């Protein structure tokens, strides 16, 4: 089995020759930027360089599936959010929230001619063409709740969820339109699967009841319209929401270290596959032995795909990330 | 239920209009402003913090409760100042350099204010020098540092170092944020760590008045 076959087999619940290693949240290192000569922030607007930098996650770090888009805020940036594009050791973030009322929330026809989305799609096309036979090429969209926080302000969204839920619902519908189109465009460009980054709906960010009434139906509607396998990521201790996740229709759930691998696989019960949950602080600060222990724990619990639990710091040593592939190979 | 108890409930429910209305009623009844703070608002924020700790409240509930308390406080602050009443302790609070996450930090600030600790909020992306200058300027007993990114944890270490190097021996450094642990606090020489905003009150009080 090559990396791509291994990943796609595990993603859909089949039996690969060994567990694949993948990432969906942002993952690059300063070391890899130096060795490839492709540096943030330039890569975010340069498909050729972005594809080269991300392929190093396979070639140097041994990842079977690579998420080819680093910048998490692509949709907000294309829709007018001002950006701080970051630095080699700093991921991009937004600086302004362009939507004040639902009337401001309009998705333009030329969405994919706008940057950085134009580059994102080009990166996936390039990656697929050049590396698609040896690794899985993953796309990435924001989750609707996270996207809305960038468009309308994090605290505004969280308070309006209680103050005026109908306004939030109206905003979310518009987000879903943009996100479905973006995900399907990524599949057309050759993505093998698309991840949905919903850190903004992390465990403490809204109650399980609010998740169930305000967001679950949105996730379900959105995922039903995405034409390919999806990997949903939500941060934190989501144990009180696990019973709801199967209803989203996602193919796979990317969980972090706040949920133990054994609890996660028990909750999934074969209804979706799971991917996790290496602690990202340990990827920065601990050593290969501790990371190998976490890989073992995930494998023992039957986690289908090994991955960092969340976004990693660009300061992580390559040796720590490489330790994950080595631990799987030893298993 | 007395009006003070109703005010406590309004804060817990995050009902800002009711909180302001009741504050006005209590002022009209000549209740001293400090009593409105200590017997009305403070127990409200304390309960909100406990509910968050128990996983009954989430960030949205915390935010609207903090907003209700803030708006009621805005009516009382000028009166407290006029009466020459100052909080017993002063804390300087901020998110460390390179880090823009301030929701957790803001909640800590509201809880501290709710416990009658004066808070000088420096915002987010705050350099070590700025923390040092503010501690000196305000004669603070407590400095609270927040970091949400593994990449900015080193900036927290630098800030603690800068505070110590500036000879500020008595100020207590309290740190927090999702990736922070007690171990990390020990490692960088902080005086205390708290996992959430409610514990942040107990911890801050313990470091200054053990
Ligand atoms: C909201 C958010 C944002 C907002 C911030 C808005 C704002 N005004 O704060 C925006 C969208 C701008 C943002 C940007 C980024 N973010 Co962000 N963000 C989050 C998110 C979703 C929630 C954080 C939060 O507010 N939690 C709620 C509060 C209440 O919790 P808290 O901060 O932990 O605070 C509590 C305790 O820790 C404690 N506490 C906190 N501070 C202190 C201080 C003291 C003194 C004490 C006693 C206690 C204490 O008390 C609080 C209340 O109980 C998390 C993921 C998640 N779901 O947790 C990611 C997350 C923190 N972000 C992350 C990242 C990587 C980024 C970005 C680089 C972009 C990106 N690629 O995702 C940029 C960086 C910007 C920068 N330079 O800082 C990662 C961090 C990974 C890591 N470990 O390093 C996370 C985990 C998610 C992820 N996978 O991307 N983010
Ligand atoms: Zn996460």
Coordinates of C-alpha atoms and ligand atoms in Angstrom, one line a residue:
Chain A
X1 CA 0.0 0.0 0.0
X2 CA 1.3 3.5 -0.7
X3 CA 0.6 6.4 1.6
X4 CA -2.5 7.6 -0.3
X5 CA -4.1 4.1 -0.3
X6 CA -3.2 3.6 3.3
X7 CA -4.8 6.9 4.4
X8 CA -8.0 6.5 2.3
X9 CA -8.5 2.9 3.5
X10 CA -8.2 3.9 7.1
X11 CA -10.3 7.1 6.6
X12 CA -13.3 5.1 5.5
X13 CA -12.9 2.4 8.1
X14 CA -11.0 -0.3 6.1
X15 CA -8.0 -2.3 7.2
X16 CA -4.7 -0.7 6.0
X17 CA -1.3 -2.4 6.3
X18 CA -0.5 0.0 9.2
X19 CA -2.1 3.0 10.7
X20 CA -1.5 6.1 8.6
X21 CA -0.1 9.4 9.9
X22 CA -1.9 12.6 8.8
X23 CA -2.5 16.2 9.8
X24 CA -5.4 18.5 9.1
X25 CA -4.8 21.5 11.4
X26 CA -1.9 23.8 10.4
X27 CA 1.5 22.0 10.5
X28 CA 4.8 23.3 9.2
X29 CA 8.1 24.0 10.9
X30 CA 10.7 26.7 10.7
X31 CA 13.2 23.9 9.9
X32 CA 11.2 22.7 6.9
X33 CA 10.9 26.3 5.6
X34 CA 14.7 26.6 5.8
X35 CA 15.4 23.3 4.1
X36 CA 12.9 23.9 1.3
X37 CA 13.5 27.6 0.9
X38 CA 9.8 28.2 1.0
X39 CA 8.9 30.6 3.8
X40 CA 5.7 31.9 5.5
X41 CA 4.2 34.3 4.8
X42 CA 5.1 34.3 1.1
X43 CA 3.9 30.7 0.6
X44 CA 0.3 31.6 1.4
X45 CA 0.1 33.4 -1.9
X46 CA 2.4 31.2 -3.9
X47 CA 0.9 27.8 -5.0
X48 CA 4.2 26.4 -6.2
X49 CA 6.0 27.2 -2.9
X50 CA 3.1 26.2 -0.7
X51 CA 2.9 22.8 -2.4
X52 CA 6.6 22.2 -2.1
X53 CA 6.7 23.2 1.6
X54 CA 3.8 21.0 2.4
X55 CA 5.1 18.0 0.5
X56 CA 8.1 18.1 2.9
X57 CA 5.6 16.9 5.6
X58 CA 5.5 13.6 3.7
X59 CA 9.1 13.5 2.4
X60 CA 10.9 14.6 5.6
X61 CA 8.4 13.9 8.4
X62 CA 6.8 10.7 7.0
X63 CA 3.2 11.9 6.9
X64 CA 0.9 9.8 4.7
X65 CA -1.7 12.6 4.2
X66 CA -0.8 16.2 4.1
X67 CA -3.1 19.2 4.4
X68 CA -1.9 21.5 1.6
X69 CA -3.3 24.7 2.9
X70 CA -1.6 26.3 5.9
X71 CA -3.6 29.5 6.4
X72 CA -6.7 28.8 8.4
X73 CA -8.5 32.1 7.5
X74 CA -8.7 31.7 3.7
X75 CA -12.5 32.4 3.4
X76 CA -12.5 35.5 5.7
X77 CA -9.4 36.9 3.9
X78 CA -11.2 36.5 0.5
X79 CA -14.3 38.2 1.9
X80 CA -12.5 41.3 3.1
X81 CA -11.1 40.6 6.6
X82 CA -7.7 42.4 6.9
X83 CA -5.0 39.9 7.6
X84 CA -1.8 39.8 9.6
X85 CA 0.1 37.3 7.4
X86 CA 2.5 36.3 10.0
X87 CA 6.1 35.2 9.8
X88 CA 8.1 31.9 9.5
X89 CA 7.3 31.1 13.1
X90 CA 3.9 32.8 13.2
X91 CA 0.7 31.6 11.5
X92 CA -1.6 34.1 9.9
X93 CA -4.6 35.7 11.7
X94 CA -7.3 38.2 10.9
X95 CA -7.3 41.8 12.1
X96 CA -10.8 43.0 11.2
X97 CA -14.3 41.7 11.1
X98 CA -16.0 42.9 7.9
X99 CA -19.6 41.8 8.7
X100 CA -21.7 44.0 11.0
X101 CA -25.2 42.8 10.1
X102 CA -26.6 39.9 8.0
X103 CA -27.1 42.5 5.2
X104 CA -23.3 42.8 4.9
X105 CA -23.0 39.0 4.5
X106 CA -22.9 38.5 0.7
X107 CA -20.8 35.9 -1.1
X108 CA -19.5 37.4 -4.4
X109 CA -19.6 35.4 -7.7
X110 CA -15.9 35.7 -8.1
X111 CA -15.0 34.1 -4.8
X112 CA -12.4 31.8 -6.2
X113 CA -10.7 34.5 -8.2
X114 CA -10.0 36.2 -5.0
X115 CA -6.9 35.7 -2.9
X116 CA -5.9 33.6 -1.1
X117 CA -8.6 31.2 -2.3
X118 CA -7.3 31.3 -5.9
X119 CA -3.8 30.2 -4.6
X120 CA -5.3 27.6 -2.3
X121 CA -7.1 25.8 -5.2
X122 CA -4.0 26.1 -7.4
X123 CA -1.9 24.6 -4.6
X124 CA -4.2 21.6 -4.4
X125 CA -4.1 21.2 -8.2
X126 CA -0.3 21.4 -8.2
X127 CA 0.0 19.0 -5.3
X128 CA -2.3 16.5 -6.8
X129 CA -0.5 16.5 -10.1
X130 CA 3.0 16.3 -8.7
X131 CA 2.6 14.2 -5.5
X132 CA -0.9 12.7 -5.8
X133 CA 0.4 9.2 -6.6
X134 CA 2.4 8.9 -3.4
X135 CA 0.5 10.9 -0.7
X136 CA -3.0 11.9 0.1
X137 CA -3.7 15.5 -0.7
X138 CA -6.1 17.2 1.7
X139 CA -8.0 20.4 1.4
X140 CA -9.3 22.6 4.2
X141 CA -12.3 24.8 4.9
X142 CA -13.2 26.7 8.1
X143 CA -16.1 25.5 10.1
X144 CA -19.1 27.9 9.8
X145 CA -19.0 29.0 13.4
X146 CA -15.3 29.7 13.3
X147 CA -15.7 31.5 10.0
X148 CA -18.5 33.7 11.4
X149 CA -16.3 34.6 14.4
X150 CA -13.7 35.9 11.9
X151 CA -16.3 37.8 9.9
X152 CA -18.3 39.3 12.8
X153 CA -16.0 39.2 15.9
X154 CA -15.5 36.3 18.3
X155 CA -17.2 37.9 21.3
X156 CA -20.0 39.3 19.2
X157 CA -20.9 35.9 17.9
X158 CA -20.7 34.2 21.3
X159 CA -22.9 36.8 23.0
X160 CA -25.4 37.1 20.1
X161 CA -25.8 33.3 20.3
X162 CA -27.7 34.1 23.5
X163 CA -29.0 37.6 22.7
X164 CA -30.2 37.0 19.1
X165 CA -29.9 33.5 17.9
X166 CA -31.9 34.2 14.7
X167 CA -29.3 36.7 13.6
X168 CA -26.6 34.1 14.1
X169 CA -28.6 31.6 12.2
X170 CA -28.9 34.0 9.3
X171 CA -25.2 34.7 9.3
X172 CA -24.4 30.9 9.5
X173 CA -26.5 30.2 6.4
X174 CA -24.4 32.6 4.4
X175 CA -21.2 31.0 5.7
X176 CA -22.4 27.5 4.7
X177 CA -23.0 28.7 1.1
X178 CA -19.4 29.9 0.8
X179 CA -18.0 26.9 2.5
X180 CA -19.9 24.3 0.5
X181 CA -18.8 25.9 -2.7
X182 CA -15.2 26.1 -1.5
X183 CA -15.1 22.4 -0.3
X184 CA -16.5 21.2 -3.6
X185 CA -14.1 23.4 -5.6
X186 CA -11.3 21.7 -3.6
X187 CA -12.6 18.3 -4.6
X188 CA -12.7 19.3 -8.2
X189 CA -9.1 20.5 -7.9
X190 CA -8.2 17.0 -6.8
X191 CA -8.4 16.9 -3.0
X192 CA -8.8 13.4 -1.6
X193 CA -10.6 14.7 1.5
X194 CA -11.5 18.0 3.0
X195 CA -11.1 19.0 6.6
X196 CA -13.4 21.4 8.5
X197 CA -11.7 23.4 11.1
X198 CA -14.2 24.3 13.8
X199 CA -11.9 25.3 16.7
X200 CA -14.3 28.3 17.3
X201 CA -16.9 25.8 18.5
X202 CA -14.4 24.2 20.9
X203 CA -15.6 22.6 24.1
X204 CA -15.9 25.7 26.3
X205 CA -17.0 28.0 23.4
X206 CA -20.7 27.0 23.6
X207 CA -22.8 24.6 25.7
X208 CA -23.8 21.2 24.4
X209 CA -27.4 22.4 24.3
X210 CA -26.4 25.4 22.1
X211 CA -24.4 23.1 19.9
X212 CA -27.3 20.8 19.4
X213 CA -29.9 23.4 18.6
X214 CA -27.8 26.1 16.8
X215 CA -24.9 24.4 15.2
X216 CA -25.5 20.7 14.7
X217 CA -28.2 21.2 12.1
X218 CA -25.9 23.6 10.3
X219 CA -23.0 21.1 10.3
X220 CA -25.4 18.4 9.1
X221 CA -26.8 20.5 6.2
X222 CA -23.3 21.6 5.2
X223 CA -21.7 18.2 5.2
X224 CA -24.6 16.6 3.3
X225 CA -23.8 19.0 0.4
X226 CA -20.0 18.4 0.4
X227 CA -19.2 15.9 -2.4
X228 CA -16.4 13.8 -0.7
X229 CA -15.1 12.6 2.6
X230 CA -14.9 15.2 5.4
X231 CA -12.8 15.3 8.6
X232 CA -14.2 17.6 11.3
X233 CA -12.0 19.1 13.9
X234 CA -13.3 20.6 17.2
X235 CA -10.9 21.5 20.0
X236 CA -11.1 20.5 23.7
X237 CA -13.0 18.2 26.0
X238 CA -16.0 17.5 23.8
X239 CA -17.1 14.4 25.7
X240 CA -20.5 15.9 26.6
X241 CA -21.1 16.3 22.8
X242 CA -19.8 13.0 21.5
X243 CA -23.3 11.5 21.2
X244 CA -24.2 14.2 18.7
X245 CA -21.2 14.0 16.5
X246 CA -22.4 10.9 14.5
X247 CA -25.3 13.0 13.4
X248 CA -23.1 15.5 11.5
X249 CA -22.5 12.9 8.8
X250 CA -18.7 13.5 8.8
X251 CA -16.5 10.7 7.7
X252 CA -13.9 11.2 10.4
X253 CA -13.4 13.2 13.6
X254 CA -10.1 14.8 14.6
X255 CA -9.9 15.0 18.4
X256 CA -7.4 16.4 20.7
X257 CA -5.7 15.2 24.0
X258 CA -8.6 16.5 26.2
X259 CA -10.4 13.3 25.2
X260 CA -8.6 10.0 25.7
X261 CA -8.2 7.7 22.7
X262 CA -10.1 4.9 24.4
X263 CA -13.1 7.1 25.2
X264 CA -13.0 8.5 21.7
X265 CA -13.1 5.1 19.9
X266 CA -15.8 3.9 22.3
X267 CA -18.0 6.9 21.5
X268 CA -17.5 6.6 17.8
X269 CA -18.4 2.9 17.9
X270 CA -17.6 2.5 14.2
X271 CA -20.1 5.2 13.0
X272 CA -17.2 7.4 11.9
X273 CA -13.5 7.0 12.0
X274 CA -11.3 8.9 14.4
X275 CA -8.0 10.7 14.1
X276 CA -5.8 12.0 16.9
X277 CA -4.7 13.0 19.4
X278 CA -1.0 13.8 19.9
X279 CA -0.5 16.7 22.4
X280 CA 0.8 19.8 20.5
X281 CA 2.5 21.3 23.6
X282 CA 4.4 18.0 23.9
X283 CA 5.3 18.2 20.2
X284 CA 7.0 21.5 21.0
X285 CA 8.4 20.8 24.5
X286 CA 8.6 17.1 25.2
X287 CA 10.8 14.5 23.5
X288 CA 10.4 11.5 21.1
X289 CA 9.9 9.0 24.0
X290 CA 6.8 10.7 25.3
X291 CA 5.4 11.2 21.8
X292 CA 6.0 7.5 21.0
X293 CA 4.1 6.7 24.1
X294 CA 1.1 8.7 22.9
X295 CA 1.2 7.0 19.5
X296 CA 1.2 3.6 21.2
X297 CA -1.8 4.7 23.4
X298 CA -3.8 5.7 20.3
X299 CA -2.9 2.5 18.4
X300 CA -3.9 0.4 21.3
X301 CA -7.2 2.1 21.6
X302 CA -7.9 1.5 17.9
X303 CA -7.7 5.1 16.7
X304 CA -7.7 4.8 12.9
X305 CA -5.4 7.6 11.9
X306 CA -2.5 9.1 14.0
X307 CA -2.3 12.9 14.0
X308 CA -1.5 15.9 16.0
X309 CA -4.5 16.9 18.1
X310 CA -4.6 20.4 16.9
X311 CA -2.5 23.1 15.1
X312 CA 1.2 22.7 15.9
X313 CA 3.8 25.4 16.6
X314 CA 6.2 26.2 13.7
X315 CA 8.9 26.0 16.4
X316 CA 8.4 22.2 16.9
X317 CA 11.6 20.4 16.2
X318 CA 11.4 18.1 13.1
X319 CA 12.7 15.3 15.2
X320 CA 9.6 15.4 17.4
X321 CA 7.2 15.3 14.4
X322 CA 9.3 12.6 12.8
X323 CA 9.1 10.5 16.0
X324 CA 5.4 9.9 15.2
X325 CA 6.1 8.0 12.0
X326 CA 9.0 6.2 13.6
X327 CA 6.7 5.0 16.5
X328 CA 4.1 3.8 14.0
X329 CA 6.7 1.9 12.0
X330 CA 8.1 0.2 15.2
X331 CA 4.6 -0.8 16.3
Chain B
X1 CA -35.8 38.1 47.6
X2 CA -34.1 41.3 48.5
X3 CA -33.0 43.7 45.7
X4 CA -29.4 42.8 46.4
X5 CA -30.2 39.2 45.9
X6 CA -32.1 40.1 42.7
X7 CA -29.0 41.9 41.5
X8 CA -26.9 38.8 42.1
X9 CA -29.4 36.8 40.1
X10 CA -29.4 39.4 37.3
X11 CA -25.6 39.1 37.0
X12 CA -25.8 35.3 37.0
X13 CA -28.4 35.4 34.2
X14 CA -26.4 38.0 32.3
X15 CA -29.5 40.3 32.3
X16 CA -27.8 43.7 31.8
X17 CA -30.9 45.8 31.8
X18 CA -32.2 44.3 35.0
X19 CA -28.7 44.7 36.6
X20 CA -28.6 48.4 35.8
X21 CA -32.2 48.9 36.9
X22 CA -31.6 47.2 40.2
X23 CA -28.4 49.1 40.8
X24 CA -30.3 52.4 40.3
X25 CA -33.1 51.2 42.7
X26 CA -30.5 50.3 45.3
X27 CA -28.8 53.7 44.9
X28 CA -32.1 55.5 45.2
X29 CA -32.7 53.5 48.4
X30 CA -29.4 55.0 49.7
X31 CA -27.6 51.6 49.9
X32 CA -23.9 52.4 50.0
X33 CA -22.2 51.7 46.6
X34 CA -19.6 49.4 48.2
X35 CA -22.4 47.2 49.6
X36 CA -23.9 47.0 46.1
X37 CA -20.6 45.8 44.8
X38 CA -19.8 43.3 47.6
X39 CA -23.3 42.0 48.4
X40 CA -24.9 42.2 44.9
X41 CA -22.3 42.0 42.1
X42 CA -19.5 40.0 43.7
X43 CA -21.5 37.0 44.7
X44 CA -23.0 37.0 41.2
X45 CA -19.7 36.8 39.5
X46 CA -18.5 34.2 42.0
X47 CA -21.4 31.9 41.2
X48 CA -20.9 32.4 37.4
X49 CA -17.2 31.4 37.9
X50 CA -18.3 28.3 39.8
X51 CA -20.8 27.3 37.2
X52 CA -18.1 27.6 34.5
X53 CA -15.8 25.4 36.6
X54 CA -18.5 22.8 36.9
X55 CA -19.1 22.8 33.2
X56 CA -22.6 24.3 33.6
X57 CA -21.7 27.6 32.0
X58 CA -19.7 28.2 28.8
X59 CA -18.0 31.2 27.4
X60 CA -21.2 32.9 26.1
X61 CA -22.9 32.8 29.5
X62 CA -19.7 34.1 31.1
X63 CA -19.5 36.9 28.6
X64 CA -23.0 38.2 29.1
X65 CA -22.7 37.9 32.9
X66 CA -19.4 39.9 32.7
X67 CA -21.2 42.5 30.5
X68 CA -24.0 42.9 33.0
X69 CA -21.6 43.3 35.9
X70 CA -19.4 45.8 33.9
X71 CA -22.4 48.0 33.0
X72 CA -23.6 48.0 36.7
X73 CA -20.0 48.7 37.8
X74 CA -19.8 51.7 35.4
X75 CA -22.7 53.3 37.4
X76 CA -20.9 52.7 40.7
X77 CA -17.3 53.4 39.9
X78 CA -17.6 57.2 39.9
X79 CA -19.4 57.1 43.3
X80 CA -16.7 54.7 44.7
X81 CA -14.0 57.0 43.5
X82 CA -15.7 60.1 45.0
X83 CA -15.9 58.3 48.3
X84 CA -12.2 57.6 48.1
X85 CA -12.8 53.9 48.2
X86 CA -10.0 51.9 46.5
X87 CA -9.8 48.2 46.0
X88 CA -7.5 46.5 48.5
X89 CA -5.1 45.1 45.8
X90 CA -4.1 46.2 42.4
X91 CA -3.4 43.7 39.6
X92 CA -1.8 44.3 36.2
X93 CA -3.2 41.9 33.6
X94 CA -2.4 41.2 30.0
X95 CA -1.8 38.6 27.2
X96 CA 1.9 38.2 26.5
X97 CA 3.7 39.4 23.4
X98 CA 2.8 37.8 20.1
X99 CA -0.5 36.5 21.4
X100 CA -3.9 38.1 20.5
X101 CA -6.1 35.8 22.4
X102 CA -7.8 37.9 25.1
X103 CA -11.2 36.3 25.9
X104 CA -9.8 34.2 28.8
X105 CA -7.8 37.1 30.0
X106 CA -10.9 39.4 30.0
X107 CA -12.8 36.8 32.0
X108 CA -10.0 36.7 34.6
X109 CA -10.1 40.5 34.7
X110 CA -13.9 40.5 35.3
X111 CA -13.6 37.9 38.0
X112 CA -10.8 39.8 39.7
X113 CA -12.9 43.0 39.6
X114 CA -15.8 41.0 40.9
X115 CA -13.6 40.0 43.9
X116 CA -12.8 43.7 44.4
X117 CA -9.2 43.6 43.0
X118 CA -8.4 46.7 41.0
X119 CA -7.4 45.6 37.5
X120 CA -5.1 47.5 35.1
X121 CA -5.8 45.7 31.8
X122 CA -2.9 46.2 29.3
X123 CA -4.7 44.3 26.6
X124 CA -3.1 41.6 24.4
X125 CA 0.3 41.4 22.6
X126 CA 1.9 43.1 25.6
X127 CA 5.7 43.3 25.8
X128 CA 7.7 42.4 28.9
X129 CA 8.8 46.0 29.3
X130 CA 5.2 47.2 29.3
X131 CA 4.3 44.8 32.1
X132 CA 7.3 45.9 34.1
X133 CA 6.5 49.6 33.6
X134 CA 2.9 49.1 34.6
X135 CA 3.7 47.2 37.7
X136 CA 6.0 50.0 38.8
X137 CA 3.5 52.8 37.8
X138 CA 0.5 51.2 39.6
X139 CA 2.4 49.7 42.5
X140 CA 0.7 46.4 41.7
X141 CA 0.8 43.5 44.1
X142 CA -0.3 41.0 41.4
X143 CA 0.6 40.6 37.8
X144 CA -1.5 38.2 35.7
X145 CA -0.1 36.8 32.4
X146 CA -2.1 34.9 29.8
X147 CA -0.9 32.9 26.8
X148 CA -3.0 30.7 24.5
X149 CA -0.4 29.6 22.0
X150 CA 2.4 27.2 22.5
X151 CA 4.5 29.7 20.5
X152 CA 4.0 32.4 23.0
X153 CA 4.8 30.4 26.2
X154 CA 8.4 31.5 25.9
X155 CA 7.3 35.1 25.9
X156 CA 5.7 34.4 29.3
X157 CA 9.0 33.1 30.6
X158 CA 10.8 36.3 29.3
X159 CA 8.2 38.4 31.1
X160 CA 8.6 36.7 34.4
X161 CA 12.4 37.1 34.0
X162 CA 12.0 40.8 33.2
X163 CA 9.9 41.4 36.2
X164 CA 12.4 39.7 38.5
X165 CA 15.3 41.5 36.8
X166 CA 13.6 44.8 37.4
X167 CA 13.9 44.1 41.1
X168 CA 10.2 43.8 41.6
X169 CA 10.5 41.2 44.3
X170 CA 7.2 41.5 46.1
X171 CA 4.8 41.4 43.1
X172 CA 3.2 38.0 42.7
X173 CA 3.1 36.6 39.2
X174 CA -0.1 34.6 38.4
X175 CA -0.3 32.8 35.0
X176 CA -2.9 31.0 33.0
X177 CA -4.1 30.0 29.5
X178 CA -5.1 26.7 27.8
X179 CA -1.5 25.3 27.2
X180 CA -0.2 26.4 30.6
X181 CA 0.4 24.0 33.5
X182 CA 1.5 24.1 37.1
X183 CA 4.7 22.4 35.9
X184 CA 5.4 25.2 33.4
X185 CA 4.7 27.8 36.2
X186 CA 7.3 26.1 38.4
X187 CA 9.7 26.0 35.5
X188 CA 9.6 29.7 34.7
X189 CA 9.4 30.8 38.3
X190 CA 5.8 32.2 38.4
X191 CA 4.2 32.4 41.8
X192 CA 1.0 30.7 40.9
X193 CA -1.1 29.1 38.1
X194 CA -4.8 28.8 37.8
X195 CA -6.7 26.6 35.3
X196 CA -9.7 28.9 35.0
X197 CA -10.9 32.3 35.9
X198 CA -12.8 31.3 39.0
X199 CA -9.8 29.5 40.5
X200 CA -7.8 32.6 39.4
X201 CA -9.5 34.6 42.2
X202 CA -8.7 32.1 44.9
X203 CA -5.1 31.7 43.7
X204 CA -4.5 35.5 43.4
X205 CA -5.9 36.1 46.9
X206 CA -3.8 33.3 48.3
X207 CA -0.5 34.6 46.8
X208 CA -1.0 38.1 48.2
X209 CA -2.6 37.1 51.6
X210 CA -1.4 33.6 52.3
Ligands
LIG1 C1 -11.1 32.4 19.9 C2 -9.8 31.8 19.3 C3 -9.0 32.7 18.5 C4 -9.5 34.1 18.2 C5 -9.0 35.0 19.3 C6 -10.0 36.2 19.6 C7 -9.7 36.8 20.9 N1 -10.1 38.1 21.0 O1 -9.3 36.2 21.9 C8 -8.7 34.3 16.9 C9 -9.6 33.8 15.8 C10 -8.3 35.8 16.5 C11 -7.6 33.4 17.0 C12 -6.4 33.5 16.3 C13 -5.4 32.6 16.3 N2 -5.4 31.4 16.9 CO1 -6.8 30.8 18.1 N3 -8.2 30.1 19.1 C14 -9.3 30.5 19.6 C15 -10.1 29.4 20.3 C16 -11.2 28.9 19.3 C17 -10.7 29.7 21.6 C18 -9.8 30.4 22.7 C19 -10.7 31.0 23.8 O2 -11.0 32.1 23.8 N4 -11.1 30.1 24.7 C20 -12.1 30.4 25.7 C21 -11.3 31.0 26.9 C22 -12.3 31.4 28.0 O3 -10.5 30.1 27.4 P1 -9.0 30.3 27.8 O4 -8.4 31.4 27.0 O5 -8.2 29.1 27.9 O6 -9.1 31.0 29.3 C23 -9.4 30.3 30.4 C24 -8.3 29.7 31.2 O7 -7.2 29.2 30.4 C25 -7.9 30.7 32.2 N5 -6.9 31.7 31.9 C26 -6.6 32.3 30.7 N6 -5.7 33.3 30.8 C27 -5.4 33.4 32.1 C28 -4.6 34.2 32.8 C29 -4.5 34.1 34.2 C30 -3.6 35.1 35.0 C31 -5.3 33.1 34.9 C32 -5.2 33.0 36.3 C33 -6.1 32.3 34.2 C34 -6.2 32.4 32.8 O8 -9.1 31.3 32.5 C35 -9.9 31.4 31.4 C36 -11.4 31.2 31.8 O9 -11.6 30.1 32.6 C37 -9.0 28.3 20.5 C38 -9.4 26.9 20.3 C39 -10.3 26.4 21.4 N7 -11.5 26.0 21.2 O10 -9.9 26.5 22.6 C40 -8.0 28.7 19.3 C41 -6.5 28.4 19.5 C42 -6.0 28.8 20.9 N8 -5.9 29.2 18.5 C43 -4.9 28.7 17.9 C44 -4.1 29.3 16.8 C45 -3.0 28.4 16.3 C46 -4.4 30.6 16.4 C47 -3.8 31.3 15.2 C48 -2.3 31.1 15.0 C49 -4.5 31.0 13.9 C50 -4.7 29.6 13.5 N9 -3.9 29.2 12.6 O11 -5.5 29.0 14.0 C51 -4.1 32.8 15.5 C52 -3.0 33.4 16.3 C53 -3.3 34.8 16.7 C54 -2.4 35.3 17.7 N10 -1.2 35.8 17.3 O12 -2.6 35.2 18.9 C55 -4.6 27.3 18.5 C56 -3.4 27.2 19.4 C57 -2.5 26.0 19.1 C58 -1.4 26.1 20.1 N11 -1.5 25.2 21.1 O13 -0.5 26.8 19.9 C59 -6.0 27.0 19.1 C60 -5.9 26.0 20.3 C61 -6.9 26.4 18.0 C62 -6.3 25.9 16.7 N12 -6.2 24.7 16.4 O14 -6.0 26.7 15.8 N13 -7.9 32.4 17.8
LIG2 ZN1 -8.0 22.3 17.9

